[in-house]
CSV table of C-alpha atoms and ligand atoms in Angstrom, one decimal:
chain,number,residue,atom,x,y,z
A,1,MET,CA,6.0,-22.9,-5.6
A,2,MET,CA,8.3,-19.9,-5.8
A,3,PRO,CA,7.1,-17.5,-8.5
A,4,SER,CA,9.5,-16.6,-11.4
A,5,ARG,CA,8.1,-13.1,-11.5
A,6,VAL,CA,6.8,-10.7,-8.9
A,7,THR,CA,4.7,-7.5,-9.2
A,8,LEU,CA,5.5,-4.8,-6.8
A,9,VAL,CA,3.1,-2.0,-6.1
A,10,ASP,CA,4.8,1.1,-4.8
A,11,VAL,CA,2.6,2.7,-2.2
A,12,GLY,CA,5.2,5.3,-1.1
A,13,PRO,CA,3.4,8.3,-2.6
A,14,ARG,CA,0.3,7.4,-0.7
A,15,ASP,CA,1.0,5.2,2.3
A,16,GLY,CA,4.4,6.9,2.7
A,17,LEU,CA,3.6,10.6,2.2
A,18,GLN,CA,0.3,10.5,4.1
A,19,ASN,CA,2.3,10.2,7.2
A,20,GLU,CA,4.8,13.0,6.8
A,21,PRO,CA,4.5,15.7,9.5
A,22,GLN,CA,5.8,18.4,7.2
A,23,PRO,CA,4.0,19.3,4.0
A,24,VAL,CA,5.4,17.8,0.8
A,25,ALA,CA,5.2,19.9,-2.3
A,26,THR,CA,2.6,18.7,-4.8
A,27,ALA,CA,5.3,18.9,-7.5
A,28,ASP,CA,7.6,16.6,-5.5
A,29,LYS,CA,4.8,14.1,-5.2
A,30,ILE,CA,4.2,14.2,-9.0
A,31,ALA,CA,8.0,13.9,-9.6
A,32,LEU,CA,8.2,10.9,-7.2
A,33,VAL,CA,5.5,9.0,-9.1
A,34,GLN,CA,7.3,9.7,-12.4
A,35,ARG,CA,10.6,8.5,-11.0
A,36,LEU,CA,9.0,5.3,-9.8
A,37,VAL,CA,7.6,4.6,-13.2
A,38,ASP,CA,11.0,5.5,-14.8
A,39,ALA,CA,12.5,2.8,-12.5
A,40,GLY,CA,10.1,0.2,-13.9
A,41,LEU,CA,7.3,0.2,-11.4
A,42,ARG,CA,4.1,-0.7,-13.2
A,43,GLU,CA,1.7,-0.2,-10.3
A,44,VAL,CA,1.8,2.9,-8.2
A,45,GLU,CA,-0.6,3.9,-5.4
A,46,VAL,CA,-0.7,7.7,-6.0
A,47,THR,CA,-2.9,9.3,-3.4
A,48,SER,CA,-6.1,9.0,-1.4
A,49,PHE,CA,-9.5,10.7,-1.7
A,50,VAL,CA,-10.1,10.8,2.0
A,51,SER,CA,-11.2,13.6,4.3
A,52,PRO,CA,-8.6,16.4,4.3
A,53,LYS,CA,-9.6,16.9,8.0
A,54,TRP,CA,-8.4,13.4,8.7
A,55,VAL,CA,-5.4,13.3,6.4
A,56,PRO,CA,-4.4,16.8,5.3
A,57,GLN,CA,-1.3,15.4,3.6
A,58,MET,CA,-3.5,14.0,0.8
A,59,ALA,CA,-5.6,17.1,0.3
A,60,ASP,CA,-3.9,17.8,-3.1
A,61,ASN,CA,-5.1,14.4,-4.5
A,62,ALA,CA,-6.8,15.7,-7.6
A,63,VAL,CA,-3.9,18.0,-8.5
A,64,VAL,CA,-1.4,15.2,-8.1
A,65,MET,CA,-3.5,12.9,-10.3
A,66,ALA,CA,-3.8,15.7,-12.9
A,67,GLY,CA,-0.1,16.4,-12.8
A,68,ILE,CA,1.3,13.0,-13.5
A,69,ARG,CA,2.2,12.1,-17.1
A,70,ARG,CA,0.4,8.7,-17.7
A,71,VAL,CA,2.6,6.0,-19.1
A,72,PRO,CA,0.6,3.3,-20.9
A,73,GLY,CA,0.7,0.0,-19.1
A,74,VAL,CA,1.1,1.5,-15.7
A,75,ARG,CA,-1.7,1.2,-13.2
A,76,TYR,CA,-2.2,4.3,-11.1
A,77,SER,CA,-4.4,3.6,-8.1
A,78,VAL,CA,-6.1,5.8,-5.4
A,79,LEU,CA,-7.8,5.1,-2.1
A,80,THR,CA,-11.5,5.8,-1.9
A,81,PRO,CA,-13.2,5.0,1.4
A,82,ASN,CA,-16.7,6.1,0.4
A,83,MET,CA,-18.9,7.5,-2.4
A,84,LYS,CA,-17.7,11.0,-1.8
A,85,GLY,CA,-14.1,9.8,-2.3
A,86,LEU,CA,-15.0,7.9,-5.4
A,87,GLU,CA,-17.0,10.8,-6.9
A,88,ALA,CA,-13.9,13.1,-6.4
A,89,ALA,CA,-11.6,10.4,-7.8
A,90,LEU,CA,-13.5,9.5,-10.9
A,91,PRO,CA,-12.7,12.7,-12.9
A,92,THR,CA,-9.0,12.0,-12.3
A,93,ARG,CA,-9.2,8.7,-14.1
A,94,PRO,CA,-7.6,6.2,-11.7
A,95,ASP,CA,-6.9,2.8,-13.2
A,96,GLU,CA,-7.8,1.2,-9.9
A,97,ILE,CA,-9.5,2.2,-6.6
A,98,VAL,CA,-8.8,0.8,-3.2
A,99,VAL,CA,-11.3,0.4,-0.4
A,100,PHE,CA,-9.8,-0.2,2.9
A,101,GLY,CA,-11.3,-2.2,5.7
A,102,ALA,CA,-9.9,-3.7,8.8
A,103,ALA,CA,-9.9,-7.1,10.5
A,104,THR,CA,-10.7,-5.5,13.9
A,105,GLU,CA,-13.6,-3.3,15.0
A,106,ALA,CA,-11.3,-1.0,17.0
A,107,PHE,CA,-9.1,-0.2,14.0
A,108,SER,CA,-12.1,0.2,11.7
A,109,GLN,CA,-13.5,2.8,14.1
A,110,ARG,CA,-10.3,4.7,14.5
A,111,ASN,CA,-9.3,4.7,10.8
A,112,ILE,CA,-12.6,5.2,9.0
A,113,ASN,CA,-15.0,6.0,11.8
A,114,CYS,CA,-17.4,3.1,11.4
A,115,SER,CA,-17.8,-0.5,12.3
A,116,ILE,CA,-16.7,-3.4,10.0
A,117,ALA,CA,-20.3,-4.0,8.9
A,118,GLU,CA,-20.9,-0.3,8.2
A,119,SER,CA,-17.7,-0.2,6.2
A,120,ILE,CA,-18.9,-3.0,4.0
A,121,GLU,CA,-22.2,-1.2,3.5
A,122,ARG,CA,-20.3,2.0,2.5
A,123,PHE,CA,-17.9,0.1,0.2
A,124,ALA,CA,-20.6,-1.8,-1.7
A,125,PRO,CA,-21.9,1.1,-3.8
A,126,VAL,CA,-18.3,2.3,-4.3
A,127,VAL,CA,-17.3,-1.1,-5.7
A,128,ALA,CA,-20.3,-1.3,-7.9
A,129,ALA,CA,-19.9,2.2,-9.3
A,130,ALA,CA,-16.2,1.8,-9.9
A,131,ARG,CA,-16.7,-1.5,-11.7
A,132,ALA,CA,-19.5,0.0,-13.8
A,133,ALA,CA,-17.0,2.7,-14.8
A,134,GLY,CA,-14.5,-0.1,-15.8
A,135,ILE,CA,-12.2,0.6,-12.9
A,136,LYS,CA,-10.5,-2.3,-11.1
A,137,VAL,CA,-11.3,-2.6,-7.4
A,138,ARG,CA,-8.8,-3.6,-4.8
A,139,ALA,CA,-9.3,-3.8,-1.1
A,140,ALA,CA,-6.9,-3.7,1.8
A,141,VAL,CA,-7.6,-5.6,5.1
A,142,SER,CA,-5.7,-3.6,7.8
A,143,CYS,CA,-4.5,-5.1,11.0
A,144,ALA,CA,-4.6,-8.6,9.6
A,145,LEU,CA,-1.6,-9.7,11.7
A,146,GLY,CA,-2.1,-7.5,14.8
A,147,CYS,CA,-4.0,-4.4,15.9
A,148,PRO,CA,-2.7,-1.4,17.9
A,149,TYR,CA,-5.9,-1.3,19.9
A,150,GLN,CA,-7.1,-4.9,20.1
A,151,GLY,CA,-3.7,-6.7,20.1
A,152,ASP,CA,-3.7,-10.2,18.6
A,153,VAL,CA,-5.9,-10.8,15.6
A,154,SER,CA,-7.0,-14.3,14.5
A,155,ALA,CA,-7.1,-15.7,11.0
A,156,ASP,CA,-10.8,-16.2,11.5
A,157,GLU,CA,-11.2,-12.4,11.9
A,158,VAL,CA,-9.2,-11.8,8.7
A,159,GLU,CA,-11.3,-14.3,6.8
A,160,HIS,CA,-14.5,-12.8,8.0
A,161,VAL,CA,-13.7,-9.5,6.3
A,162,VAL,CA,-12.1,-11.1,3.3
A,163,ARG,CA,-15.4,-13.0,2.7
A,164,LEU,CA,-17.5,-9.9,2.9
A,165,LEU,CA,-15.2,-8.0,0.5
A,166,LYS,CA,-15.5,-10.8,-2.0
A,167,GLN,CA,-19.3,-10.8,-1.6
A,168,ILE,CA,-19.5,-7.1,-2.6
A,169,GLY,CA,-17.5,-7.6,-5.8
A,170,VAL,CA,-14.0,-6.6,-4.7
A,171,GLN,CA,-11.5,-8.0,-7.3
A,172,HIS,CA,-8.3,-8.0,-5.4
A,173,CYS,CA,-7.5,-8.5,-1.7
A,174,GLY,CA,-4.5,-7.1,0.0
A,175,ILE,CA,-3.6,-8.5,3.4
A,176,ALA,CA,-2.0,-5.7,5.5
A,177,ASP,CA,0.2,-5.9,8.5
A,178,THR,CA,-0.4,-2.3,9.4
A,179,ILE,CA,1.8,-2.3,12.5
A,180,GLY,CA,4.4,-4.7,11.3
A,181,VAL,CA,4.1,-7.2,14.1
A,182,GLY,CA,3.5,-10.3,11.9
A,183,THR,CA,5.9,-13.1,11.6
A,184,PRO,CA,6.2,-15.6,8.7
A,185,HIS,CA,3.9,-18.4,9.8
A,186,ARG,CA,1.2,-15.8,10.9
A,187,ALA,CA,1.6,-14.1,7.5
A,188,GLN,CA,1.1,-17.4,5.7
A,189,ALA,CA,-2.0,-18.2,7.8
A,190,ALA,CA,-3.6,-14.9,6.9
A,191,ILE,CA,-2.8,-15.3,3.2
A,192,GLU,CA,-4.1,-18.8,3.2
A,193,ARG,CA,-7.5,-17.5,4.4
A,194,ALA,CA,-7.5,-14.8,1.6
A,195,LEU,CA,-6.7,-17.6,-0.9
A,196,LYS,CA,-9.9,-19.4,0.1
A,197,HIS,CA,-11.9,-16.5,-1.5
A,198,PHE,CA,-9.6,-14.9,-4.0
A,199,ALA,CA,-7.3,-16.4,-6.7
A,200,LEU,CA,-3.6,-16.4,-6.2
A,201,ASP,CA,-3.3,-13.6,-8.8
A,202,GLU,CA,-5.7,-11.4,-6.8
A,203,VAL,CA,-4.1,-11.6,-3.4
A,204,SER,CA,-1.2,-9.4,-2.2
A,205,GLY,CA,0.8,-8.8,0.9
A,206,HIS,CA,1.3,-5.4,2.4
A,207,PHE,CA,3.9,-5.6,5.2
A,208,HIS,CA,5.0,-2.7,7.3
A,209,ASP,CA,8.5,-3.2,8.6
A,210,THR,CA,8.1,-1.9,12.1
A,211,TYR,CA,9.7,-5.0,13.8
A,212,GLY,CA,12.0,-5.8,10.9
A,213,GLN,CA,9.9,-8.9,9.8
A,214,ALA,CA,8.7,-7.7,6.4
A,215,LEU,CA,11.3,-9.4,4.2
A,216,ALA,CA,10.9,-12.7,6.1
A,217,ASN,CA,7.1,-12.4,5.7
A,218,ILE,CA,7.4,-11.8,2.0
A,219,TYR,CA,9.8,-14.7,1.6
A,220,ALA,CA,7.3,-16.9,3.4
A,221,CYS,CA,4.5,-15.8,1.1
A,222,LEU,CA,6.7,-16.3,-2.0
A,223,GLN,CA,7.0,-19.9,-0.8
A,224,MET,CA,3.2,-20.1,-1.1
A,225,GLY,CA,3.4,-18.8,-4.7
A,226,LEU,CA,2.2,-15.3,-3.9
A,227,HIS,CA,3.6,-12.9,-6.4
A,228,THR,CA,2.2,-9.5,-5.6
A,229,PHE,CA,3.4,-7.3,-2.8
A,230,ASP,CA,3.1,-3.6,-1.8
A,231,ALA,CA,6.3,-1.8,-0.9
A,232,SER,CA,7.3,1.8,-0.4
A,233,VAL,CA,10.3,3.5,-1.9
A,234,ALA,CA,12.9,4.5,0.7
A,235,GLY,CA,10.7,2.7,3.3
A,236,LEU,CA,8.5,5.8,3.5
A,237,GLY,CA,5.5,5.9,5.7
A,238,GLY,CA,3.4,4.6,8.5
A,239,CYS,CA,-0.3,5.1,9.3
A,240,PRO,CA,-1.6,8.2,11.0
A,241,TYR,CA,-4.1,6.0,12.9
A,242,ALA,CA,-1.6,3.4,14.0
A,243,LYS,CA,0.8,5.0,16.4
A,244,GLY,CA,4.4,3.8,16.1
A,245,ALA,CA,3.9,2.1,12.8
A,246,THR,CA,6.8,2.7,10.5
A,247,GLY,CA,6.8,2.5,6.7
A,248,ASN,CA,6.1,-0.4,4.4
A,249,VAL,CA,9.0,-2.6,3.6
A,250,ALA,CA,11.3,-0.6,1.4
A,251,THR,CA,10.9,-1.3,-2.3
A,252,GLU,CA,14.7,-1.3,-2.7
A,253,ASP,CA,15.0,-4.0,-0.1
A,254,VAL,CA,12.4,-6.2,-1.8
A,255,VAL,CA,13.9,-5.7,-5.3
A,256,PHE,CA,17.4,-6.6,-3.9
A,257,MET,CA,16.1,-9.8,-2.4
A,258,LEU,CA,14.1,-10.8,-5.5
A,259,ASP,CA,17.1,-10.0,-7.8
A,260,GLY,CA,19.2,-12.3,-5.6
A,261,LEU,CA,16.6,-15.0,-5.8
A,262,GLY,CA,16.5,-14.7,-9.6
A,263,ILE,CA,12.9,-13.5,-9.5
A,264,GLU,CA,12.0,-10.9,-12.2
A,265,THR,CA,10.4,-7.6,-11.2
A,266,GLY,CA,11.1,-5.4,-14.2
A,267,ILE,CA,12.5,-2.8,-11.8
A,268,HIS,CA,15.8,-1.2,-12.2
A,269,LEU,CA,17.4,-1.1,-8.8
A,270,ASP,CA,19.8,1.9,-9.5
A,271,ARG,CA,16.9,4.0,-10.9
A,272,LEU,CA,14.8,3.0,-7.9
A,273,VAL,CA,17.6,4.3,-5.6
A,274,ASP,CA,17.6,7.5,-7.6
A,275,ALA,CA,13.9,7.9,-6.7
A,276,ALA,CA,14.6,7.1,-3.1
A,277,GLU,CA,17.4,9.6,-3.0
A,278,PHE,CA,15.2,12.2,-4.6
A,279,ILE,CA,12.4,12.0,-2.1
A,280,SER,CA,14.7,11.5,0.9
A,281,ASP,CA,16.5,14.7,-0.1
A,282,ARG,CA,13.2,16.5,-0.3
A,283,LEU,CA,12.2,15.2,3.1
A,284,GLY,CA,15.7,16.0,4.5
A,285,ARG,CA,16.6,12.6,5.8
A,286,ALA,CA,18.2,9.4,4.7
A,287,PRO,CA,16.1,6.5,3.3
A,288,VAL,CA,15.1,3.9,5.9
A,289,SER,CA,15.9,1.2,3.3
A,290,ARG,CA,19.1,-0.8,4.2
A,291,VAL,CA,19.7,-1.5,0.5
A,292,GLY,CA,19.1,2.2,-0.4
A,293,ARG,CA,21.5,3.4,2.2
A,294,ALA,CA,24.2,0.8,1.2
A,295,LEU,CA,23.9,1.7,-2.5
A,296,LEU,CA,23.9,5.4,-1.8
A,297,ALA,CA,27.0,5.0,0.4
A,298,ARG,CA,28.7,3.1,-2.4
A,299,ARG,CA,27.9,6.1,-4.7
A,300,GLY,CA,29.8,8.2,-2.2
A,301,LYS,CA,26.8,10.0,-0.9
A,302,ALA,CA,27.2,11.4,2.6
A,303,LEU,CA,23.9,10.3,4.2
A,304,LEU,CA,21.8,12.5,6.5
A,305,THR,CA,20.6,10.7,9.5
B,401,HMG,P1,-16.6,10.7,8.7
B,401,HMG,O1,-16.2,12.0,9.5
B,401,HMG,O2,-17.2,9.6,9.4
B,401,HMG,O3,-17.4,11.1,7.4
B,401,HMG,O4,-15.2,10.2,8.1
B,401,HMG,P2,-18.8,11.7,7.2
B,401,HMG,O5,-19.4,11.0,6.0
B,401,HMG,O6,-19.5,11.8,8.5
B,401,HMG,O7,-18.4,13.2,6.7
B,401,HMG,C1,-17.8,14.2,7.6
B,401,HMG,C2,-17.1,15.2,6.8
B,401,HMG,O8,-16.0,14.7,6.0
B,401,HMG,C3,-18.0,15.9,5.8
B,401,HMG,O9,-17.5,17.3,5.6
B,401,HMG,C4,-17.7,15.2,4.5
B,401,HMG,O10,-18.0,15.9,3.4
B,401,HMG,C5,-16.3,14.9,4.6
B,401,HMG,P3,-18.1,18.5,6.4
B,401,HMG,O11,-19.6,18.5,6.0
B,401,HMG,O12,-17.9,18.2,7.8
B,401,HMG,O13,-17.3,19.7,5.9
B,401,HMG,N1,-15.9,13.7,3.8
B,401,HMG,C6,-14.9,13.7,2.9
B,401,HMG,N2,-14.1,14.7,2.3
B,401,HMG,C7,-13.3,14.3,1.4
B,401,HMG,N3,-13.2,13.1,0.9
B,401,HMG,C8,-14.0,12.1,1.3
B,401,HMG,C9,-14.9,12.4,2.4
B,401,HMG,N4,-15.8,11.7,3.1
B,401,HMG,C10,-16.4,12.5,3.9
B,401,HMG,N5,-13.8,10.9,0.9
B,401,HMG,C11,-13.9,9.0,6.4
B,401,HMG,C12,-15.2,9.0,7.3
B,401,HMG,C13,-13.7,7.7,5.9
B,401,HMG,C14,-14.1,10.0,5.3
B,401,HMG,C15,-12.7,9.5,7.3
B,401,HMG,O14,-12.7,8.6,8.4
B,401,HMG,C16,-11.4,9.4,6.6
B,401,HMG,O15,-11.1,10.2,5.7
B,401,HMG,N6,-10.5,8.5,7.0
B,401,HMG,C17,-9.3,8.3,6.3
B,401,HMG,C18,-8.3,7.6,7.1
B,401,HMG,C19,-7.1,7.3,6.2
B,401,HMG,O16,-6.9,7.9,5.2
B,401,HMG,N7,-6.2,6.5,6.8
B,401,HMG,C20,-5.0,6.1,6.1
B,401,HMG,C21,-5.2,5.3,4.9
B,401,HMG,S1,-5.5,3.6,5.3
B,401,HMG,C22,-4.0,2.9,5.6
B,401,HMG,O17,-3.0,3.6,5.6
B,401,HMG,C23,-3.9,1.4,5.7
B,401,HMG,C24,-3.4,0.7,4.4
B,401,HMG,O18,-2.1,1.2,4.1
B,401,HMG,C25,-3.2,-0.8,4.7
B,401,HMG,C26,-2.5,-1.0,6.0
B,401,HMG,O19,-1.3,-0.8,6.1
B,401,HMG,O20,-3.2,-1.4,7.0
B,401,HMG,C27,-4.3,0.9,3.3
B,402,MG,MG1,-0.2,0.6,5.0
């Protein structure tokens, strides 16, 4: 069942940088996207069109989108939680938009200020308009393996949202462990539910590494044949509405594991480490990635802590 090739979506510029307490220069965001593409990433989540009152870090969304040099064959995606977000995003020509729901009512309220049912009502016209404009639509299901407010989350709760997303025309479903509490069998159970409604090609795993379980979860999903995962360069990130959540699994760590398994990604690890070094230097700290740190140390770099 193990795939021979895996697609990694780098969500660092969005999921990572949305969580930085200090402002990150727009030019640095643009340069990071470029470096990721240079390293071989073919899917990059660039920014989000959300309320700047909620997430000021993404307020330069349109400027970032306008500043990146588009490389053919690369899919540049953005988050759009409602029609206002989509309307702002459309002129920036995203290749894909992402609506983001949650498996729990509590997280839905805290993150997007509405219930699960209301979120689906809001997403429906966004999905329809994006598809009418020829833009691919992905969805994320947050808190699929645990919720900072509710606690445990059942596979039934995950499937409930997955089913609704499918019904409104979402084309791809990402199962997200927002707070990184999931373990391999729980990850498999949630993915299994997504696979009841979406094809294998249209399901992905989005694992935060808060409890150090992300690589194990990815490996467990690989055993099911899953071949699309989100990851974040240098392990950047967290979620402003999930206290204590650390970044997604670091892209370098996933690439190192996949290289070792003989699974193709098209990503050049050394160039990816260059991208990690670039953004880490700009943020004034070392990458969280174990592989990134090891490879930078081998280059003789004195790491900041
Ligand atoms: P709301 O306050 O309920 O929205 O927020 P509203 O429709 O009542 O509007 C209130 C104000 O916001 C109005 O402005 C709107 O114009 C403005 P005012 O009249 O007061 O000046 N507004 C917007 N401005 C810019 N862009 C928009 C937009 N929409 C309304 N799109 C809303 C609802 C969804 C907008 C808000 O809750 C929000 O922005 N939430 C974003 C939360 C967020 O970005 N979270 C992080 C991303 S999700 C994530 O990280 C999880 C993920 O990685 C997967 C995982 O790990 O779980 C994807
Ligand atoms: Mg996330």
